[in-house]
Amino acid sequence: PLASMSAGDAKAQDAFPTRGIMPKVETQALSFVRKNPTFDGRGTVVAILDTGVDPGAIGLQTTTDGKPKVIDVVDTTGSGDLDTSAVVDGKAGDGFVEITGASGKRFKLSDKWNNPTGKWHVGVKPEFELYTKGLTRFVKKERSRKFLEAQRKKESALAHQIALAEAKESADEKADGKGRSVDDLKASLEALRDLIKSYDYPG
């Protein structure tokens, strides 16, 4: 039989989907924690072997005493392996350390991170290696669409410049207002069209 419930317990019991996922009232876990507020696992490290976990989930951020809840994540499948043999030096800033990643991008890290050597291992991994096939197709389609929209505008602008340059014949050469010859403009247009035809977002 269930123990008598307070108004707070009854409200918690009626909440969905918490009640079905974590039946704290039925197991009397709520009343136990209220009577023993520090009996919540603090100071205990638990290792969980699972098919996957989202370290960014709200419920996995901090413990009841304010400490980071997830202290390490180990991928034993090999699918997330990343070559970090490249080493770079950090540059101290105002409250941060700046490093240049393997992709060439610059990152600002907290200067509170404990790294006495001042050296950082960096690596890069194509995003598509982390995606499902369906998500990969979707991302490639969207990135390609945005890329092509931008290039079509450039193509139209070049074609317009060529038309203007051809209309302004001079004794020396046909040129646009910036001094580019018609042949130069046509070469740029041809190169742009070749790029559009061959474009394939690499991830």
mmCIF file of the C-alpha atoms, coordinates in Angstrom:
data_MODEL
# 
_entry.id   MODEL 
# 
loop_
_atom_site.group_PDB 
_atom_site.id 
_atom_site.type_symbol 
_atom_site.label_atom_id 
_atom_site.label_alt_id 
_atom_site.label_comp_id 
_atom_site.label_asym_id 
_atom_site.label_entity_id 
_atom_site.label_seq_id 
_atom_site.pdbx_PDB_ins_code 
_atom_site.Cartn_x 
_atom_site.Cartn_y 
_atom_site.Cartn_z 
_atom_site.occupancy 
_atom_site.B_iso_or_equiv 
_atom_site.pdbx_formal_charge 
_atom_site.auth_seq_id 
_atom_site.auth_comp_id 
_atom_site.auth_asym_id 
_atom_site.auth_atom_id 
_atom_site.pdbx_PDB_model_num 
ATOM 1   C CA . PRO A 1 1   ? 0.000  0.000  0.000   1.00 0.00 ? 1   PRO A CA 1 
ATOM 2   C CA . LEU A 1 2   ? 1.107  3.568  -0.701  1.00 0.00 ? 2   LEU A CA 1 
ATOM 3   C CA . ALA A 1 3   ? 2.051  5.877  2.115   1.00 0.00 ? 3   ALA A CA 1 
ATOM 4   C CA . SER A 1 4   ? -0.175 8.913  2.701   1.00 0.00 ? 4   SER A CA 1 
ATOM 5   C CA . MET A 1 5   ? 0.736  11.787 0.373   1.00 0.00 ? 5   MET A CA 1 
ATOM 6   C CA . SER A 1 6   ? 1.051  15.484 1.073   1.00 0.00 ? 6   SER A CA 1 
ATOM 7   C CA . ALA A 1 7   ? -0.364 18.091 -1.328  1.00 0.00 ? 7   ALA A CA 1 
ATOM 8   C CA . GLY A 1 8   ? 3.115  18.547 -2.801  1.00 0.00 ? 8   GLY A CA 1 
ATOM 9   C CA . ASP A 1 9   ? 3.510  14.810 -3.352  1.00 0.00 ? 9   ASP A CA 1 
ATOM 10  C CA . ALA A 1 10  ? 0.107  14.596 -5.017  1.00 0.00 ? 10  ALA A CA 1 
ATOM 11  C CA . LYS A 1 11  ? 1.015  17.443 -7.359  1.00 0.00 ? 11  LYS A CA 1 
ATOM 12  C CA . ALA A 1 12  ? 4.292  15.748 -8.239  1.00 0.00 ? 12  ALA A CA 1 
ATOM 13  C CA . GLN A 1 13  ? 2.439  12.499 -8.859  1.00 0.00 ? 13  GLN A CA 1 
ATOM 14  C CA . ASP A 1 14  ? 0.039  14.163 -11.312 1.00 0.00 ? 14  ASP A CA 1 
ATOM 15  C CA . ALA A 1 15  ? 2.802  15.877 -13.278 1.00 0.00 ? 15  ALA A CA 1 
ATOM 16  C CA . PHE A 1 16  ? 3.512  14.340 -16.686 1.00 0.00 ? 16  PHE A CA 1 
ATOM 17  C CA . PRO A 1 17  ? 5.760  12.812 -17.855 1.00 0.00 ? 17  PRO A CA 1 
ATOM 18  C CA . THR A 1 18  ? 7.827  12.872 -14.668 1.00 0.00 ? 18  THR A CA 1 
ATOM 19  C CA . ARG A 1 19  ? 5.505  10.511 -12.853 1.00 0.00 ? 19  ARG A CA 1 
ATOM 20  C CA . GLY A 1 20  ? 5.761  7.817  -15.500 1.00 0.00 ? 20  GLY A CA 1 
ATOM 21  C CA . ILE A 1 21  ? 9.475  8.166  -16.035 1.00 0.00 ? 21  ILE A CA 1 
ATOM 22  C CA . MET A 1 22  ? 10.582 8.590  -12.426 1.00 0.00 ? 22  MET A CA 1 
ATOM 23  C CA . PRO A 1 23  ? 7.859  7.417  -9.967  1.00 0.00 ? 23  PRO A CA 1 
ATOM 24  C CA . LYS A 1 24  ? 9.346  9.176  -6.961  1.00 0.00 ? 24  LYS A CA 1 
ATOM 25  C CA . VAL A 1 25  ? 6.075  9.257  -5.026  1.00 0.00 ? 25  VAL A CA 1 
ATOM 26  C CA . GLU A 1 26  ? 5.259  5.561  -5.457  1.00 0.00 ? 26  GLU A CA 1 
ATOM 27  C CA . THR A 1 27  ? 8.752  4.530  -4.386  1.00 0.00 ? 27  THR A CA 1 
ATOM 28  C CA . GLN A 1 28  ? 8.644  7.060  -1.512  1.00 0.00 ? 28  GLN A CA 1 
ATOM 29  C CA . ALA A 1 29  ? 11.877 8.579  -2.836  1.00 0.00 ? 29  ALA A CA 1 
ATOM 30  C CA . LEU A 1 30  ? 10.475 12.109 -2.483  1.00 0.00 ? 30  LEU A CA 1 
ATOM 31  C CA . SER A 1 31  ? 9.664  11.747 1.191   1.00 0.00 ? 31  SER A CA 1 
ATOM 32  C CA . PHE A 1 32  ? 13.012 10.054 1.851   1.00 0.00 ? 32  PHE A CA 1 
ATOM 33  C CA . VAL A 1 33  ? 15.032 12.876 0.258   1.00 0.00 ? 33  VAL A CA 1 
ATOM 34  C CA . ARG A 1 34  ? 12.968 15.501 2.092   1.00 0.00 ? 34  ARG A CA 1 
ATOM 35  C CA . LYS A 1 35  ? 13.743 13.831 5.408   1.00 0.00 ? 35  LYS A CA 1 
ATOM 36  C CA . ASN A 1 36  ? 17.411 13.338 4.423   1.00 0.00 ? 36  ASN A CA 1 
ATOM 37  C CA . PRO A 1 37  ? 18.308 16.212 2.059   1.00 0.00 ? 37  PRO A CA 1 
ATOM 38  C CA . THR A 1 38  ? 21.990 15.272 1.873   1.00 0.00 ? 38  THR A CA 1 
ATOM 39  C CA . PHE A 1 39  ? 21.308 11.612 1.038   1.00 0.00 ? 39  PHE A CA 1 
ATOM 40  C CA . ASP A 1 40  ? 21.354 12.295 -2.700  1.00 0.00 ? 40  ASP A CA 1 
ATOM 41  C CA . GLY A 1 41  ? 24.577 10.623 -3.797  1.00 0.00 ? 41  GLY A CA 1 
ATOM 42  C CA . ARG A 1 42  ? 26.834 13.633 -3.355  1.00 0.00 ? 42  ARG A CA 1 
ATOM 43  C CA . GLY A 1 43  ? 30.492 12.689 -3.140  1.00 0.00 ? 43  GLY A CA 1 
ATOM 44  C CA . THR A 1 44  ? 29.888 9.474  -5.077  1.00 0.00 ? 44  THR A CA 1 
ATOM 45  C CA . VAL A 1 45  ? 31.270 8.811  -8.566  1.00 0.00 ? 45  VAL A CA 1 
ATOM 46  C CA . VAL A 1 46  ? 29.190 6.494  -10.752 1.00 0.00 ? 46  VAL A CA 1 
ATOM 47  C CA . ALA A 1 47  ? 30.369 4.959  -14.040 1.00 0.00 ? 47  ALA A CA 1 
ATOM 48  C CA . ILE A 1 48  ? 27.632 4.203  -16.577 1.00 0.00 ? 48  ILE A CA 1 
ATOM 49  C CA . LEU A 1 49  ? 28.146 2.096  -19.711 1.00 0.00 ? 49  LEU A CA 1 
ATOM 50  C CA . ASP A 1 50  ? 25.490 3.096  -22.221 1.00 0.00 ? 50  ASP A CA 1 
ATOM 51  C CA . THR A 1 51  ? 24.911 3.380  -25.967 1.00 0.00 ? 51  THR A CA 1 
ATOM 52  C CA . GLY A 1 52  ? 25.105 7.132  -25.738 1.00 0.00 ? 52  GLY A CA 1 
ATOM 53  C CA . VAL A 1 53  ? 24.509 10.144 -23.522 1.00 0.00 ? 53  VAL A CA 1 
ATOM 54  C CA . ASP A 1 54  ? 24.003 13.840 -24.202 1.00 0.00 ? 54  ASP A CA 1 
ATOM 55  C CA . PRO A 1 55  ? 26.394 15.775 -21.913 1.00 0.00 ? 55  PRO A CA 1 
ATOM 56  C CA . GLY A 1 56  ? 24.479 18.934 -22.827 1.00 0.00 ? 56  GLY A CA 1 
ATOM 57  C CA . ALA A 1 57  ? 21.192 17.705 -21.331 1.00 0.00 ? 57  ALA A CA 1 
ATOM 58  C CA . ILE A 1 58  ? 19.843 20.030 -18.635 1.00 0.00 ? 58  ILE A CA 1 
ATOM 59  C CA . GLY A 1 59  ? 19.585 17.238 -16.085 1.00 0.00 ? 59  GLY A CA 1 
ATOM 60  C CA . LEU A 1 60  ? 23.261 16.352 -16.513 1.00 0.00 ? 60  LEU A CA 1 
ATOM 61  C CA . GLN A 1 61  ? 24.762 19.779 -15.811 1.00 0.00 ? 61  GLN A CA 1 
ATOM 62  C CA . THR A 1 62  ? 25.245 20.110 -12.054 1.00 0.00 ? 62  THR A CA 1 
ATOM 63  C CA . THR A 1 63  ? 24.808 18.043 -8.909  1.00 0.00 ? 63  THR A CA 1 
ATOM 64  C CA . THR A 1 64  ? 22.669 19.114 -5.954  1.00 0.00 ? 64  THR A CA 1 
ATOM 65  C CA . ASP A 1 65  ? 25.746 20.691 -4.347  1.00 0.00 ? 65  ASP A CA 1 
ATOM 66  C CA . GLY A 1 66  ? 26.668 22.676 -7.481  1.00 0.00 ? 66  GLY A CA 1 
ATOM 67  C CA . LYS A 1 67  ? 29.441 20.515 -8.939  1.00 0.00 ? 67  LYS A CA 1 
ATOM 68  C CA . PRO A 1 68  ? 29.694 19.335 -12.579 1.00 0.00 ? 68  PRO A CA 1 
ATOM 69  C CA . LYS A 1 69  ? 27.603 16.180 -12.885 1.00 0.00 ? 69  LYS A CA 1 
ATOM 70  C CA . VAL A 1 70  ? 29.420 14.639 -15.861 1.00 0.00 ? 70  VAL A CA 1 
ATOM 71  C CA . ILE A 1 71  ? 33.156 14.568 -15.129 1.00 0.00 ? 71  ILE A CA 1 
ATOM 72  C CA . ASP A 1 72  ? 34.296 12.394 -18.044 1.00 0.00 ? 72  ASP A CA 1 
ATOM 73  C CA . VAL A 1 73  ? 32.963 10.823 -21.229 1.00 0.00 ? 73  VAL A CA 1 
ATOM 74  C CA . VAL A 1 74  ? 34.747 7.881  -22.866 1.00 0.00 ? 74  VAL A CA 1 
ATOM 75  C CA . ASP A 1 75  ? 33.817 6.647  -26.352 1.00 0.00 ? 75  ASP A CA 1 
ATOM 76  C CA . THR A 1 76  ? 34.817 2.986  -26.578 1.00 0.00 ? 76  THR A CA 1 
ATOM 77  C CA . THR A 1 77  ? 33.384 2.452  -30.085 1.00 0.00 ? 77  THR A CA 1 
ATOM 78  C CA . GLY A 1 78  ? 36.192 4.178  -31.945 1.00 0.00 ? 78  GLY A CA 1 
ATOM 79  C CA . SER A 1 79  ? 33.690 6.139  -34.034 1.00 0.00 ? 79  SER A CA 1 
ATOM 80  C CA . GLY A 1 80  ? 34.557 9.351  -32.253 1.00 0.00 ? 80  GLY A CA 1 
ATOM 81  C CA . ASP A 1 81  ? 38.322 8.920  -32.376 1.00 0.00 ? 81  ASP A CA 1 
ATOM 82  C CA . LEU A 1 82  ? 40.130 12.146 -33.186 1.00 0.00 ? 82  LEU A CA 1 
ATOM 83  C CA . ASP A 1 83  ? 43.791 12.685 -34.004 1.00 0.00 ? 83  ASP A CA 1 
ATOM 84  C CA . THR A 1 84  ? 45.044 15.309 -31.557 1.00 0.00 ? 84  THR A CA 1 
ATOM 85  C CA . SER A 1 85  ? 48.750 14.794 -32.101 1.00 0.00 ? 85  SER A CA 1 
ATOM 86  C CA . ALA A 1 86  ? 49.136 18.405 -33.254 1.00 0.00 ? 86  ALA A CA 1 
ATOM 87  C CA . VAL A 1 87  ? 50.185 20.685 -30.387 1.00 0.00 ? 87  VAL A CA 1 
ATOM 88  C CA . VAL A 1 88  ? 49.795 24.466 -30.243 1.00 0.00 ? 88  VAL A CA 1 
ATOM 89  C CA . ASP A 1 89  ? 50.794 27.099 -27.709 1.00 0.00 ? 89  ASP A CA 1 
ATOM 90  C CA . GLY A 1 90  ? 48.171 29.177 -25.951 1.00 0.00 ? 90  GLY A CA 1 
ATOM 91  C CA . LYS A 1 91  ? 48.274 32.974 -25.935 1.00 0.00 ? 91  LYS A CA 1 
ATOM 92  C CA . ALA A 1 92  ? 47.180 34.557 -22.674 1.00 0.00 ? 92  ALA A CA 1 
ATOM 93  C CA . GLY A 1 93  ? 44.439 37.183 -22.848 1.00 0.00 ? 93  GLY A CA 1 
ATOM 94  C CA . ASP A 1 94  ? 42.262 39.046 -20.383 1.00 0.00 ? 94  ASP A CA 1 
ATOM 95  C CA . GLY A 1 95  ? 40.506 36.162 -18.605 1.00 0.00 ? 95  GLY A CA 1 
ATOM 96  C CA . PHE A 1 96  ? 41.064 33.700 -21.423 1.00 0.00 ? 96  PHE A CA 1 
ATOM 97  C CA . VAL A 1 97  ? 43.667 31.720 -23.371 1.00 0.00 ? 97  VAL A CA 1 
ATOM 98  C CA . GLU A 1 98  ? 43.528 31.912 -27.163 1.00 0.00 ? 98  GLU A CA 1 
ATOM 99  C CA . ILE A 1 99  ? 44.607 29.001 -29.340 1.00 0.00 ? 99  ILE A CA 1 
ATOM 100 C CA . THR A 1 100 ? 44.451 28.284 -33.058 1.00 0.00 ? 100 THR A CA 1 
ATOM 101 C CA . GLY A 1 101 ? 42.676 25.030 -33.813 1.00 0.00 ? 101 GLY A CA 1 
ATOM 102 C CA . ALA A 1 102 ? 43.603 22.485 -36.474 1.00 0.00 ? 102 ALA A CA 1 
ATOM 103 C CA . SER A 1 103 ? 41.065 24.060 -38.846 1.00 0.00 ? 103 SER A CA 1 
ATOM 104 C CA . GLY A 1 104 ? 42.724 27.466 -38.513 1.00 0.00 ? 104 GLY A CA 1 
ATOM 105 C CA . LYS A 1 105 ? 39.932 28.925 -36.406 1.00 0.00 ? 105 LYS A CA 1 
ATOM 106 C CA . ARG A 1 106 ? 40.818 30.712 -33.185 1.00 0.00 ? 106 ARG A CA 1 
ATOM 107 C CA . PHE A 1 107 ? 39.286 29.670 -29.882 1.00 0.00 ? 107 PHE A CA 1 
ATOM 108 C CA . LYS A 1 108 ? 39.126 31.438 -26.540 1.00 0.00 ? 108 LYS A CA 1 
ATOM 109 C CA . LEU A 1 109 ? 39.395 29.092 -23.564 1.00 0.00 ? 109 LEU A CA 1 
ATOM 110 C CA . SER A 1 110 ? 38.877 29.892 -19.914 1.00 0.00 ? 110 SER A CA 1 
ATOM 111 C CA . ASP A 1 111 ? 42.118 30.759 -18.143 1.00 0.00 ? 111 ASP A CA 1 
ATOM 112 C CA . LYS A 1 112 ? 40.786 28.827 -15.160 1.00 0.00 ? 112 LYS A CA 1 
ATOM 113 C CA . TRP A 1 113 ? 41.394 25.539 -16.979 1.00 0.00 ? 113 TRP A CA 1 
ATOM 114 C CA . ASN A 1 114 ? 44.349 23.809 -15.384 1.00 0.00 ? 114 ASN A CA 1 
ATOM 115 C CA . ASN A 1 115 ? 47.068 23.424 -18.023 1.00 0.00 ? 115 ASN A CA 1 
ATOM 116 C CA . PRO A 1 116 ? 50.496 24.155 -16.518 1.00 0.00 ? 116 PRO A CA 1 
ATOM 117 C CA . THR A 1 117 ? 52.383 23.380 -19.768 1.00 0.00 ? 117 THR A CA 1 
ATOM 118 C CA . GLY A 1 118 ? 50.533 26.032 -21.764 1.00 0.00 ? 118 GLY A CA 1 
ATOM 119 C CA . LYS A 1 119 ? 50.406 23.611 -24.702 1.00 0.00 ? 119 LYS A CA 1 
ATOM 120 C CA . TRP A 1 120 ? 47.170 22.315 -26.224 1.00 0.00 ? 120 TRP A CA 1 
ATOM 121 C CA . HIS A 1 121 ? 46.452 19.273 -28.357 1.00 0.00 ? 121 HIS A CA 1 
ATOM 122 C CA . VAL A 1 122 ? 44.140 20.093 -31.256 1.00 0.00 ? 122 VAL A CA 1 
ATOM 123 C CA . GLY A 1 123 ? 42.395 18.121 -33.971 1.00 0.00 ? 123 GLY A CA 1 
ATOM 124 C CA . VAL A 1 124 ? 39.627 18.430 -36.524 1.00 0.00 ? 124 VAL A CA 1 
ATOM 125 C CA . LYS A 1 125 ? 36.861 16.068 -37.614 1.00 0.00 ? 125 LYS A CA 1 
ATOM 126 C CA . PRO A 1 126 ? 34.424 16.430 -40.525 1.00 0.00 ? 126 PRO A CA 1 
ATOM 127 C CA . GLU A 1 127 ? 30.947 17.126 -39.171 1.00 0.00 ? 127 GLU A CA 1 
ATOM 128 C CA . PHE A 1 128 ? 29.362 14.505 -41.445 1.00 0.00 ? 128 PHE A CA 1 
ATOM 129 C CA . GLU A 1 129 ? 31.253 11.772 -39.579 1.00 0.00 ? 129 GLU A CA 1 
ATOM 130 C CA . LEU A 1 130 ? 29.188 12.695 -36.532 1.00 0.00 ? 130 LEU A CA 1 
ATOM 131 C CA . TYR A 1 131 ? 25.815 12.841 -38.296 1.00 0.00 ? 131 TYR A CA 1 
ATOM 132 C CA . THR A 1 132 ? 23.302 10.204 -39.270 1.00 0.00 ? 132 THR A CA 1 
ATOM 133 C CA . LYS A 1 133 ? 22.760 9.635  -43.005 1.00 0.00 ? 133 LYS A CA 1 
ATOM 134 C CA . GLY A 1 134 ? 19.442 11.452 -42.920 1.00 0.00 ? 134 GLY A CA 1 
ATOM 135 C CA . LEU A 1 135 ? 20.893 14.485 -41.155 1.00 0.00 ? 135 LEU A CA 1 
ATOM 136 C CA . THR A 1 136 ? 23.861 14.509 -43.535 1.00 0.00 ? 136 THR A CA 1 
ATOM 137 C CA . ARG A 1 137 ? 21.558 14.641 -46.552 1.00 0.00 ? 137 ARG A CA 1 
ATOM 138 C CA . PHE A 1 138 ? 19.519 17.451 -44.984 1.00 0.00 ? 138 PHE A CA 1 
ATOM 139 C CA . VAL A 1 139 ? 22.560 19.563 -44.049 1.00 0.00 ? 139 VAL A CA 1 
ATOM 140 C CA . LYS A 1 140 ? 24.196 19.115 -47.460 1.00 0.00 ? 140 LYS A CA 1 
ATOM 141 C CA . LYS A 1 141 ? 20.974 20.120 -49.191 1.00 0.00 ? 141 LYS A CA 1 
ATOM 142 C CA . GLU A 1 142 ? 20.556 23.253 -47.056 1.00 0.00 ? 142 GLU A CA 1 
ATOM 143 C CA . ARG A 1 143 ? 24.205 24.334 -47.279 1.00 0.00 ? 143 ARG A CA 1 
ATOM 144 C CA . SER A 1 144 ? 24.221 23.753 -51.032 1.00 0.00 ? 144 SER A CA 1 
ATOM 145 C CA . ARG A 1 145 ? 21.012 25.750 -51.433 1.00 0.00 ? 145 ARG A CA 1 
ATOM 146 C CA . LYS A 1 146 ? 22.424 28.738 -49.561 1.00 0.00 ? 146 LYS A CA 1 
ATOM 147 C CA . PHE A 1 147 ? 25.724 28.514 -51.445 1.00 0.00 ? 147 PHE A CA 1 
ATOM 148 C CA . LEU A 1 148 ? 24.013 28.372 -54.832 1.00 0.00 ? 148 LEU A CA 1 
ATOM 149 C CA . GLU A 1 149 ? 21.743 31.310 -53.975 1.00 0.00 ? 149 GLU A CA 1 
ATOM 150 C CA . ALA A 1 150 ? 24.785 33.457 -53.215 1.00 0.00 ? 150 ALA A CA 1 
ATOM 151 C CA . GLN A 1 151 ? 26.664 32.316 -56.342 1.00 0.00 ? 151 GLN A CA 1 
ATOM 152 C CA . ARG A 1 152 ? 23.658 32.897 -58.612 1.00 0.00 ? 152 ARG A CA 1 
ATOM 153 C CA . LYS A 1 153 ? 23.606 36.515 -57.462 1.00 0.00 ? 153 LYS A CA 1 
ATOM 154 C CA . LYS A 1 154 ? 27.297 36.853 -58.329 1.00 0.00 ? 154 LYS A CA 1 
ATOM 155 C CA . GLU A 1 155 ? 26.660 35.179 -61.678 1.00 0.00 ? 155 GLU A CA 1 
ATOM 156 C CA . SER A 1 156 ? 23.882 37.638 -62.459 1.00 0.00 ? 156 SER A CA 1 
ATOM 157 C CA . ALA A 1 157 ? 26.067 40.597 -61.430 1.00 0.00 ? 157 ALA A CA 1 
ATOM 158 C CA . LEU A 1 158 ? 28.933 39.440 -63.673 1.00 0.00 ? 158 LEU A CA 1 
ATOM 159 C CA . ALA A 1 159 ? 26.600 38.924 -66.615 1.00 0.00 ? 159 ALA A CA 1 
ATOM 160 C CA . HIS A 1 160 ? 25.289 42.455 -66.079 1.00 0.00 ? 160 HIS A CA 1 
ATOM 161 C CA . GLN A 1 161 ? 28.828 43.874 -65.990 1.00 0.00 ? 161 GLN A CA 1 
ATOM 162 C CA . ILE A 1 162 ? 29.658 42.091 -69.239 1.00 0.00 ? 162 ILE A CA 1 
ATOM 163 C CA . ALA A 1 163 ? 26.584 43.513 -70.921 1.00 0.00 ? 163 ALA A CA 1 
ATOM 164 C CA . LEU A 1 164 ? 27.508 47.032 -69.789 1.00 0.00 ? 164 LEU A CA 1 
ATOM 165 C CA . ALA A 1 165 ? 31.144 46.625 -70.857 1.00 0.00 ? 165 ALA A CA 1 
ATOM 166 C CA . GLU A 1 166 ? 30.180 45.356 -74.282 1.00 0.00 ? 166 GLU A CA 1 
ATOM 167 C CA . ALA A 1 167 ? 27.845 48.316 -74.701 1.00 0.00 ? 167 ALA A CA 1 
ATOM 168 C CA . LYS A 1 168 ? 30.654 50.760 -73.938 1.00 0.00 ? 168 LYS A CA 1 
ATOM 169 C CA . GLU A 1 169 ? 33.026 50.124 -76.766 1.00 0.00 ? 169 GLU A CA 1 
ATOM 170 C CA . SER A 1 170 ? 36.202 52.174 -76.716 1.00 0.00 ? 170 SER A CA 1 
ATOM 171 C CA . ALA A 1 171 ? 39.064 52.565 -79.119 1.00 0.00 ? 171 ALA A CA 1 
ATOM 172 C CA . ASP A 1 172 ? 41.410 50.535 -76.929 1.00 0.00 ? 172 ASP A CA 1 
ATOM 173 C CA . GLU A 1 173 ? 39.308 47.793 -75.328 1.00 0.00 ? 173 GLU A CA 1 
ATOM 174 C CA . LYS A 1 174 ? 35.908 46.997 -73.977 1.00 0.00 ? 174 LYS A CA 1 
ATOM 175 C CA . ALA A 1 175 ? 35.934 47.578 -70.227 1.00 0.00 ? 175 ALA A CA 1 
ATOM 176 C CA . ASP A 1 176 ? 33.614 48.093 -67.302 1.00 0.00 ? 176 ASP A CA 1 
ATOM 177 C CA . GLY A 1 177 ? 33.792 51.021 -64.933 1.00 0.00 ? 177 GLY A CA 1 
ATOM 178 C CA . LYS A 1 178 ? 36.553 49.368 -62.899 1.00 0.00 ? 178 LYS A CA 1 
ATOM 179 C CA . GLY A 1 179 ? 38.820 48.841 -65.879 1.00 0.00 ? 179 GLY A CA 1 
ATOM 180 C CA . ARG A 1 180 ? 38.265 45.088 -66.217 1.00 0.00 ? 180 ARG A CA 1 
ATOM 181 C CA . SER A 1 181 ? 38.215 43.872 -69.798 1.00 0.00 ? 181 SER A CA 1 
ATOM 182 C CA . VAL A 1 182 ? 35.279 42.009 -71.244 1.00 0.00 ? 182 VAL A CA 1 
ATOM 183 C CA . ASP A 1 183 ? 37.456 38.931 -71.691 1.00 0.00 ? 183 ASP A CA 1 
ATOM 184 C CA . ASP A 1 184 ? 38.454 39.104 -68.014 1.00 0.00 ? 184 ASP A CA 1 
ATOM 185 C CA . LEU A 1 185 ? 34.833 39.364 -66.953 1.00 0.00 ? 185 LEU A CA 1 
ATOM 186 C CA . LYS A 1 186 ? 33.831 36.456 -69.182 1.00 0.00 ? 186 LYS A CA 1 
ATOM 187 C CA . ALA A 1 187 ? 36.649 34.327 -67.756 1.00 0.00 ? 187 ALA A CA 1 
ATOM 188 C CA . SER A 1 188 ? 35.431 35.102 -64.232 1.00 0.00 ? 188 SER A CA 1 
ATOM 189 C CA . LEU A 1 189 ? 31.884 34.190 -65.202 1.00 0.00 ? 189 LEU A CA 1 
ATOM 190 C CA . GLU A 1 190 ? 32.990 30.898 -66.740 1.00 0.00 ? 190 GLU A CA 1 
ATOM 191 C CA . ALA A 1 191 ? 35.047 30.022 -63.645 1.00 0.00 ? 191 ALA A CA 1 
ATOM 192 C CA . LEU A 1 192 ? 32.085 30.837 -61.408 1.00 0.00 ? 192 LEU A CA 1 
ATOM 193 C CA . ARG A 1 193 ? 29.748 28.636 -63.433 1.00 0.00 ? 193 ARG A CA 1 
ATOM 194 C CA . ASP A 1 194 ? 32.246 25.757 -63.270 1.00 0.00 ? 194 ASP A CA 1 
ATOM 195 C CA . LEU A 1 195 ? 32.367 26.186 -59.485 1.00 0.00 ? 195 LEU A CA 1 
ATOM 196 C CA . ILE A 1 196 ? 28.579 26.089 -59.261 1.00 0.00 ? 196 ILE A CA 1 
ATOM 197 C CA . LYS A 1 197 ? 28.425 22.876 -61.304 1.00 0.00 ? 197 LYS A CA 1 
ATOM 198 C CA . SER A 1 198 ? 31.098 21.086 -59.280 1.00 0.00 ? 198 SER A CA 1 
ATOM 199 C CA . TYR A 1 199 ? 30.143 22.311 -55.799 1.00 0.00 ? 199 TYR A CA 1 
ATOM 200 C CA . ASP A 1 200 ? 29.695 19.607 -53.176 1.00 0.00 ? 200 ASP A CA 1 
ATOM 201 C CA . TYR A 1 201 ? 29.610 20.669 -49.531 1.00 0.00 ? 201 TYR A CA 1 
ATOM 202 C CA . PRO A 1 202 ? 32.369 18.632 -47.831 1.00 0.00 ? 202 PRO A CA 1 
ATOM 203 C CA . GLY A 1 203 ? 31.122 18.928 -44.252 1.00 0.00 ? 203 GLY A CA 1 
# 
